[in-house]
PDB file of N, CA and C in Angstrom:
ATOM      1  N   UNK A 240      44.656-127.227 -10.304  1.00 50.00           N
ATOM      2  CA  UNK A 240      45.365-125.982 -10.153  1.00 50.00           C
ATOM      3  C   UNK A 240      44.497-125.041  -9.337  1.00 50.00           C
ATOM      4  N   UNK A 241      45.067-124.699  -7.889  1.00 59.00           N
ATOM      5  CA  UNK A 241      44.180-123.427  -7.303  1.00 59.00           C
ATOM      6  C   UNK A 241      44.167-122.287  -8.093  1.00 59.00           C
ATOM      7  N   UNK A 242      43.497-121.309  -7.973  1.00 56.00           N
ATOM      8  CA  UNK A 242      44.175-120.056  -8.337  1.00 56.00           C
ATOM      9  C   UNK A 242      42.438-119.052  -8.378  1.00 56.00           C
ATOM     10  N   UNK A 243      42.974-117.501  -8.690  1.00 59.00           N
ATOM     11  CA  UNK A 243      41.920-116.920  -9.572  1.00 59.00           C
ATOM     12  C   UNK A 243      42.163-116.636 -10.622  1.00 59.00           C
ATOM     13  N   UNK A 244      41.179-117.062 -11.512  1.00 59.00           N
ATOM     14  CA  UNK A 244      41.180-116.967 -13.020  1.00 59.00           C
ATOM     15  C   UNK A 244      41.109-115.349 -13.192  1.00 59.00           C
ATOM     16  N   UNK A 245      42.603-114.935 -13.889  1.00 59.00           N
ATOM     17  CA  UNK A 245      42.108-113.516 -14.305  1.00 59.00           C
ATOM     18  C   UNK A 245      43.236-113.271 -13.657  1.00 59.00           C
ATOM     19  N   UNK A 246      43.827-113.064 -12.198  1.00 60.00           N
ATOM     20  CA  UNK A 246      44.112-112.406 -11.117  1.00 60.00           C
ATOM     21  C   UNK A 246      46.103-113.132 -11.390  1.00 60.00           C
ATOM     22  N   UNK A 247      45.536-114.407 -10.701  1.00 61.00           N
ATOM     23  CA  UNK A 247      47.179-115.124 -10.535  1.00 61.00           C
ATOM     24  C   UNK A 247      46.916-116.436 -10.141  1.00 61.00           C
ATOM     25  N   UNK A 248      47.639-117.176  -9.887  1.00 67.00           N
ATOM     26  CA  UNK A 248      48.094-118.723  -9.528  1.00 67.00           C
ATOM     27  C   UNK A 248      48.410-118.703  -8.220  1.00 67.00           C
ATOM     28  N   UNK A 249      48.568-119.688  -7.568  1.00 74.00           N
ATOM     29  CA  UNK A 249      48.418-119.876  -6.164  1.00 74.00           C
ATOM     30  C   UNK A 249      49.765-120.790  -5.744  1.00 74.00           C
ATOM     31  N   UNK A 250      51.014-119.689  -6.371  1.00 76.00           N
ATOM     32  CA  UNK A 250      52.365-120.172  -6.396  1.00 76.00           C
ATOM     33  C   UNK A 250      52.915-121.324  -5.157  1.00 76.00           C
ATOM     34  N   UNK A 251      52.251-120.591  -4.187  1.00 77.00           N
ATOM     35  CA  UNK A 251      52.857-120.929  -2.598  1.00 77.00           C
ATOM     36  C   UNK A 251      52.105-122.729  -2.330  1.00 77.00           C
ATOM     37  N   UNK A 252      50.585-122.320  -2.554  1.00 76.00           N
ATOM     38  CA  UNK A 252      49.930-123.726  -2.697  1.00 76.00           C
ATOM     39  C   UNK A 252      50.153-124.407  -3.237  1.00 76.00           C
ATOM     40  N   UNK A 253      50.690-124.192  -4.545  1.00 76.00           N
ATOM     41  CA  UNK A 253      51.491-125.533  -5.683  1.00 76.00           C
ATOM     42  C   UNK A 253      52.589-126.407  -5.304  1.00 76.00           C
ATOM     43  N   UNK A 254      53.256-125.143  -4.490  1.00 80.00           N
ATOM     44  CA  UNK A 254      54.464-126.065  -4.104  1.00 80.00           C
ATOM     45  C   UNK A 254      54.403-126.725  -2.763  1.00 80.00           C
ATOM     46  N   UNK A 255      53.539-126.222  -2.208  1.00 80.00           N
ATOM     47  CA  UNK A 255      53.464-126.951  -0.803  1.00 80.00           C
ATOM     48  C   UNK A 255      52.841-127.867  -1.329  1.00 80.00           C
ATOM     49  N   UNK A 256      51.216-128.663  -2.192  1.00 78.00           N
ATOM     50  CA  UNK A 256      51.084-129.482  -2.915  1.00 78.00           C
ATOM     51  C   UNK A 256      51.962-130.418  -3.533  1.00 78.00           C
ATOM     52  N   UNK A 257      52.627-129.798  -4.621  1.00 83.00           N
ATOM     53  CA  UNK A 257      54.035-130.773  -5.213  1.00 83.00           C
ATOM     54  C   UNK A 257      54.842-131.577  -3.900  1.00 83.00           C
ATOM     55  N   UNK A 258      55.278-130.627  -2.721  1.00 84.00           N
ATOM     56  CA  UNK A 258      56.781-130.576  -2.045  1.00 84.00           C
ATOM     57  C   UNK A 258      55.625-131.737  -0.857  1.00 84.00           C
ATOM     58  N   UNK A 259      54.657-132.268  -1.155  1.00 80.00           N
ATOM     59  CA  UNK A 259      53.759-132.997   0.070  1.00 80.00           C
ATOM     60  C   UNK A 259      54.126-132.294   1.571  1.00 80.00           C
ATOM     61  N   UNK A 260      53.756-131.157   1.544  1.00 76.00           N
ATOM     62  CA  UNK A 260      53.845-130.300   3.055  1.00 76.00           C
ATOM     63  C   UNK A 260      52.356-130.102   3.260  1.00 76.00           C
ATOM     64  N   UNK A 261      51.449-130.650   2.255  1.00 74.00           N
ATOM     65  CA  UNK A 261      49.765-130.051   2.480  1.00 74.00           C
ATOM     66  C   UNK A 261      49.023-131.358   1.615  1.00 74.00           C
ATOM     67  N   UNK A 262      48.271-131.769   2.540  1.00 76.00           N
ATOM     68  CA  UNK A 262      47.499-132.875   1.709  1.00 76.00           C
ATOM     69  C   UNK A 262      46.013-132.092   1.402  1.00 76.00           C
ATOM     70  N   UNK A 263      45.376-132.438   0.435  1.00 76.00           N
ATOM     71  CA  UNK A 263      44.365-131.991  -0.231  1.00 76.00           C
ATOM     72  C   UNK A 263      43.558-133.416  -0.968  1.00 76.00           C
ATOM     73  N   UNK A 264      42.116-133.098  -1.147  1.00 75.00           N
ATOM     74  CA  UNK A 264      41.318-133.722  -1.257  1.00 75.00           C
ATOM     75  C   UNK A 264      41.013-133.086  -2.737  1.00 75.00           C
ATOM     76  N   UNK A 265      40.857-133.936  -3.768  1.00 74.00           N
ATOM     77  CA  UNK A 265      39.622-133.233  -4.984  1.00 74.00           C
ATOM     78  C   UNK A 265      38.619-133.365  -5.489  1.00 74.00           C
ATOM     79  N   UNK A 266      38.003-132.075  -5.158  1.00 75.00           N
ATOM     80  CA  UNK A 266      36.367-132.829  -5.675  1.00 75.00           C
ATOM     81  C   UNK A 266      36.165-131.740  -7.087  1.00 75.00           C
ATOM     82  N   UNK A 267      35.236-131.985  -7.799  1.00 77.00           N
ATOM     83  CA  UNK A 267      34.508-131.044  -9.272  1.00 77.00           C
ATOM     84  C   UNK A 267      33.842-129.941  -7.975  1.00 77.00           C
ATOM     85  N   UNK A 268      33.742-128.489  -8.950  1.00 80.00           N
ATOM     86  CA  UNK A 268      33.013-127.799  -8.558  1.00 80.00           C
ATOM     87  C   UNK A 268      31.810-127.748  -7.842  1.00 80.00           C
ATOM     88  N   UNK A 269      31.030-128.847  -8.900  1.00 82.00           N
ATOM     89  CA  UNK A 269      29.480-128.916  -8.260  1.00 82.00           C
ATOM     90  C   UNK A 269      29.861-129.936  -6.597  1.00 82.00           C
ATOM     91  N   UNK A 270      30.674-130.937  -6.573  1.00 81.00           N
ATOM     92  CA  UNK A 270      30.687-131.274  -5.228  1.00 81.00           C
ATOM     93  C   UNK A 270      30.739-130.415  -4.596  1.00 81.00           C
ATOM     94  N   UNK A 271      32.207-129.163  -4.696  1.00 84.00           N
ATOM     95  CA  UNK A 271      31.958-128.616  -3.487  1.00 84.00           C
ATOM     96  C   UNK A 271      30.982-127.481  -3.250  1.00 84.00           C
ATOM     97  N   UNK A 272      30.017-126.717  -4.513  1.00 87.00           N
ATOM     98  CA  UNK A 272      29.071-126.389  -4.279  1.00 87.00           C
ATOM     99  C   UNK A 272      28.007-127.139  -3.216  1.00 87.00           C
ATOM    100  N   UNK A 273      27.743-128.337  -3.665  1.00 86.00           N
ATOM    101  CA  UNK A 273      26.968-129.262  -2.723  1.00 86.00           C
ATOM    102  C   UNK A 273      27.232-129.547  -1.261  1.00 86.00           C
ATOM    103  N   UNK A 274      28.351-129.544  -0.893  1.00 86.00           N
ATOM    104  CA  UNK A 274      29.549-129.289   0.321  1.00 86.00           C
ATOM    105  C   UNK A 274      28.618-128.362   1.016  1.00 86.00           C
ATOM    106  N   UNK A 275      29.413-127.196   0.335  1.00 90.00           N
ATOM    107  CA  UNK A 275      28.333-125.555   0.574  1.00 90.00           C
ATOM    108  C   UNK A 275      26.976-125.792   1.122  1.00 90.00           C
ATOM    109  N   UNK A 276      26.410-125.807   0.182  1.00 92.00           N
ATOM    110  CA  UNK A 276      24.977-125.814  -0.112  1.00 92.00           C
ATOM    111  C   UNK A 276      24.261-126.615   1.245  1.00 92.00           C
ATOM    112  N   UNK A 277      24.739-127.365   1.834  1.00 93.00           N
ATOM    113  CA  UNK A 277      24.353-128.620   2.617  1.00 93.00           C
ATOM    114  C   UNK A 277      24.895-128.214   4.511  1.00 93.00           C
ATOM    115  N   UNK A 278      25.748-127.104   4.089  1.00 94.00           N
ATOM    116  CA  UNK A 278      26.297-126.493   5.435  1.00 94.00           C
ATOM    117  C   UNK A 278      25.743-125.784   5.441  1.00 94.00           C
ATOM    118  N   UNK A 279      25.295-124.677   4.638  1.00 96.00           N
ATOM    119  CA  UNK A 279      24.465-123.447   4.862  1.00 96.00           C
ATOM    120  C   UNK A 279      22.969-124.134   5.215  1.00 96.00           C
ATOM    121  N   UNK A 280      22.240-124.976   4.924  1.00 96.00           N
ATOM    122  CA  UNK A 280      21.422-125.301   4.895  1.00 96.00           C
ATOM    123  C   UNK A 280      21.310-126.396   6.579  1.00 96.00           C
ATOM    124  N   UNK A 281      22.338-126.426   6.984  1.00 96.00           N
ATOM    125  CA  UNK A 281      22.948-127.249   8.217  1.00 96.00           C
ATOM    126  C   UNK A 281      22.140-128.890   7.693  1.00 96.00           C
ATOM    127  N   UNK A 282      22.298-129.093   6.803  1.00 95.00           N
ATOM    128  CA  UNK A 282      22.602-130.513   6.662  1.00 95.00           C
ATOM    129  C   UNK A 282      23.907-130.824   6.473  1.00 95.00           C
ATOM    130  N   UNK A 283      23.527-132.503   6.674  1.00 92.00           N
ATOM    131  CA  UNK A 283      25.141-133.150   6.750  1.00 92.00           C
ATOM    132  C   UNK A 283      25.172-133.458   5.938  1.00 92.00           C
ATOM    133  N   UNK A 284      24.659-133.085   4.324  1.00 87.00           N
ATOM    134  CA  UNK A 284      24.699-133.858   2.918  1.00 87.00           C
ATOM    135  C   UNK A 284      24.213-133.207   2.070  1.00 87.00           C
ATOM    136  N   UNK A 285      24.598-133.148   0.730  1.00 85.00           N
ATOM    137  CA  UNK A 285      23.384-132.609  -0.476  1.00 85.00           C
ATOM    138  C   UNK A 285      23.907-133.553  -1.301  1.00 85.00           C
ATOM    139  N   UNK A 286      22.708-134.254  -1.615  1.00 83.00           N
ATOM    140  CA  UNK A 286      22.844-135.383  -2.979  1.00 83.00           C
ATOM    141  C   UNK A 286      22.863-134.325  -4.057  1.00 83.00           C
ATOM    142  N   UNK A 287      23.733-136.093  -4.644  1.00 78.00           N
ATOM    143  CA  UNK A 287      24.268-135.483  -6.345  1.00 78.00           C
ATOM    144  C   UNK A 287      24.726-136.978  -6.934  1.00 78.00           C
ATOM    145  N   UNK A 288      24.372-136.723  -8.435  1.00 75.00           N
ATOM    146  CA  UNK A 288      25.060-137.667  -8.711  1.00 75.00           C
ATOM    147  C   UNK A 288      26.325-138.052  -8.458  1.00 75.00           C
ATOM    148  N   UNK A 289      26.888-139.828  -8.629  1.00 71.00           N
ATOM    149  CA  UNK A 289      28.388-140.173  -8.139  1.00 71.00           C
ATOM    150  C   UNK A 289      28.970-139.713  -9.344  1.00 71.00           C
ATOM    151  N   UNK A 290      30.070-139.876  -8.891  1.00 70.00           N
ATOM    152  CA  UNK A 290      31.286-139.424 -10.274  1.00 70.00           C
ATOM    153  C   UNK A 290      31.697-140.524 -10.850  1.00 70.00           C
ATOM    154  N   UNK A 291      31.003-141.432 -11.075  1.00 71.00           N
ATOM    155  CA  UNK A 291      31.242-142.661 -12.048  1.00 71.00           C
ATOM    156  C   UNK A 291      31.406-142.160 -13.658  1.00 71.00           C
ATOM    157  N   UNK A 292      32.170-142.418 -14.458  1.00 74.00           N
ATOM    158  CA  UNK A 292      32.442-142.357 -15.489  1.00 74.00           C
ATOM    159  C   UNK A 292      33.510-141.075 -15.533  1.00 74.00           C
ATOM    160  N   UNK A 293      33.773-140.715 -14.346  1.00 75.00           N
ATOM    161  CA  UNK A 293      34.914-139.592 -14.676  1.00 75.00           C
ATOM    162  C   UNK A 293      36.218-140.060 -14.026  1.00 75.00           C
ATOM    163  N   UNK A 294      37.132-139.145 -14.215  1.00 75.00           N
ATOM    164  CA  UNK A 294      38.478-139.264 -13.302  1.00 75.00           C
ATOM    165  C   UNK A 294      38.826-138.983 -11.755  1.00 75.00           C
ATOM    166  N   UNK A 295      37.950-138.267 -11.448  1.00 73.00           N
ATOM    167  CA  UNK A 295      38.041-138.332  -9.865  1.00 73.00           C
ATOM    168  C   UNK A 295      38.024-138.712  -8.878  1.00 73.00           C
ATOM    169  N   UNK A 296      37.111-140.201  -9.025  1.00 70.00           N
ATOM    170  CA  UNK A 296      37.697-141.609  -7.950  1.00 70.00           C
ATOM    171  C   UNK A 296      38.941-141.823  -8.222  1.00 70.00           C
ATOM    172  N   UNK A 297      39.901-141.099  -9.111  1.00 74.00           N
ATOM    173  CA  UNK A 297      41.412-142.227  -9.495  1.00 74.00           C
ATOM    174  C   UNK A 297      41.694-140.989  -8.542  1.00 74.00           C
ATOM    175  N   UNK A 298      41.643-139.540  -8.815  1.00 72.00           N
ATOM    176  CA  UNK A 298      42.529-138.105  -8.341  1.00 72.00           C
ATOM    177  C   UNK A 298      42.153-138.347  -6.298  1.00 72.00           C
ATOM    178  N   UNK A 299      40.817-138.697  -6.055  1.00 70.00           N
ATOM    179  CA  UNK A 299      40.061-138.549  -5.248  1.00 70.00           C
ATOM    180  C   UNK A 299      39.197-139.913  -4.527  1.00 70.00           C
ATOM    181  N   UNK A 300      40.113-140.977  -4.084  1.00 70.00           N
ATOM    182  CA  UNK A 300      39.220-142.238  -3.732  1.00 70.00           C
ATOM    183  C   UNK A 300      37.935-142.196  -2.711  1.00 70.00           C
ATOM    184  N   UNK A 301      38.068-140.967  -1.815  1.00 71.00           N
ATOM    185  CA  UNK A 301      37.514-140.529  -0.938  1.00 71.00           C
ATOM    186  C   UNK A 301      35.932-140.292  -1.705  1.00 71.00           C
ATOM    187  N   UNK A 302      36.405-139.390  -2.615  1.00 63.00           N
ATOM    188  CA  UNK A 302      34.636-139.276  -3.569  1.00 63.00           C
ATOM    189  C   UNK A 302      33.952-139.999  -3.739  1.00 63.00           C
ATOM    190  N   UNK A 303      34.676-141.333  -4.055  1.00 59.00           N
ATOM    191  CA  UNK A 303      33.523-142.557  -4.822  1.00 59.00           C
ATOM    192  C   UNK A 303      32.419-143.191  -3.216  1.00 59.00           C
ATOM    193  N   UNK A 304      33.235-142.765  -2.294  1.00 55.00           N
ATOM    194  CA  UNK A 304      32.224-143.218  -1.198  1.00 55.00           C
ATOM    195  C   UNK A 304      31.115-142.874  -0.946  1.00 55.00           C
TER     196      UNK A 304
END
């Protein structure tokens, strides 16, 4: 679920999500902190552990790579 906690939901993104008009990728927070972290830093990477033992290779096949 996009959204800000507190604020509102991200009505328009849900449904373009649901209605497949927008493809999206999912990663946990700390990935895309690490994402971050690795651009600001102008690397092409910040290690982290894999996401083995969670659900996000099933949401996200792209991650487990």
């Amino acid at each position: 679920m996009a959204g800000n906690p507190g604020v509102a939901r991200c009505t328009r993104f849900r449904r373009a999500v649901e209605g497949q008009t927008l493809e999206i990728e999912e990663y946990s927070h700390f990935g895309m902190v690490a994402r971050f972290s690795a651009g600001a830093a102008r690397l092409p990477f910040w290690t982290l552990r894999d996401y083995a033992g969670t659900d996000l290779p099933r949401a996200n096949p792209a991650s487990s790579r």
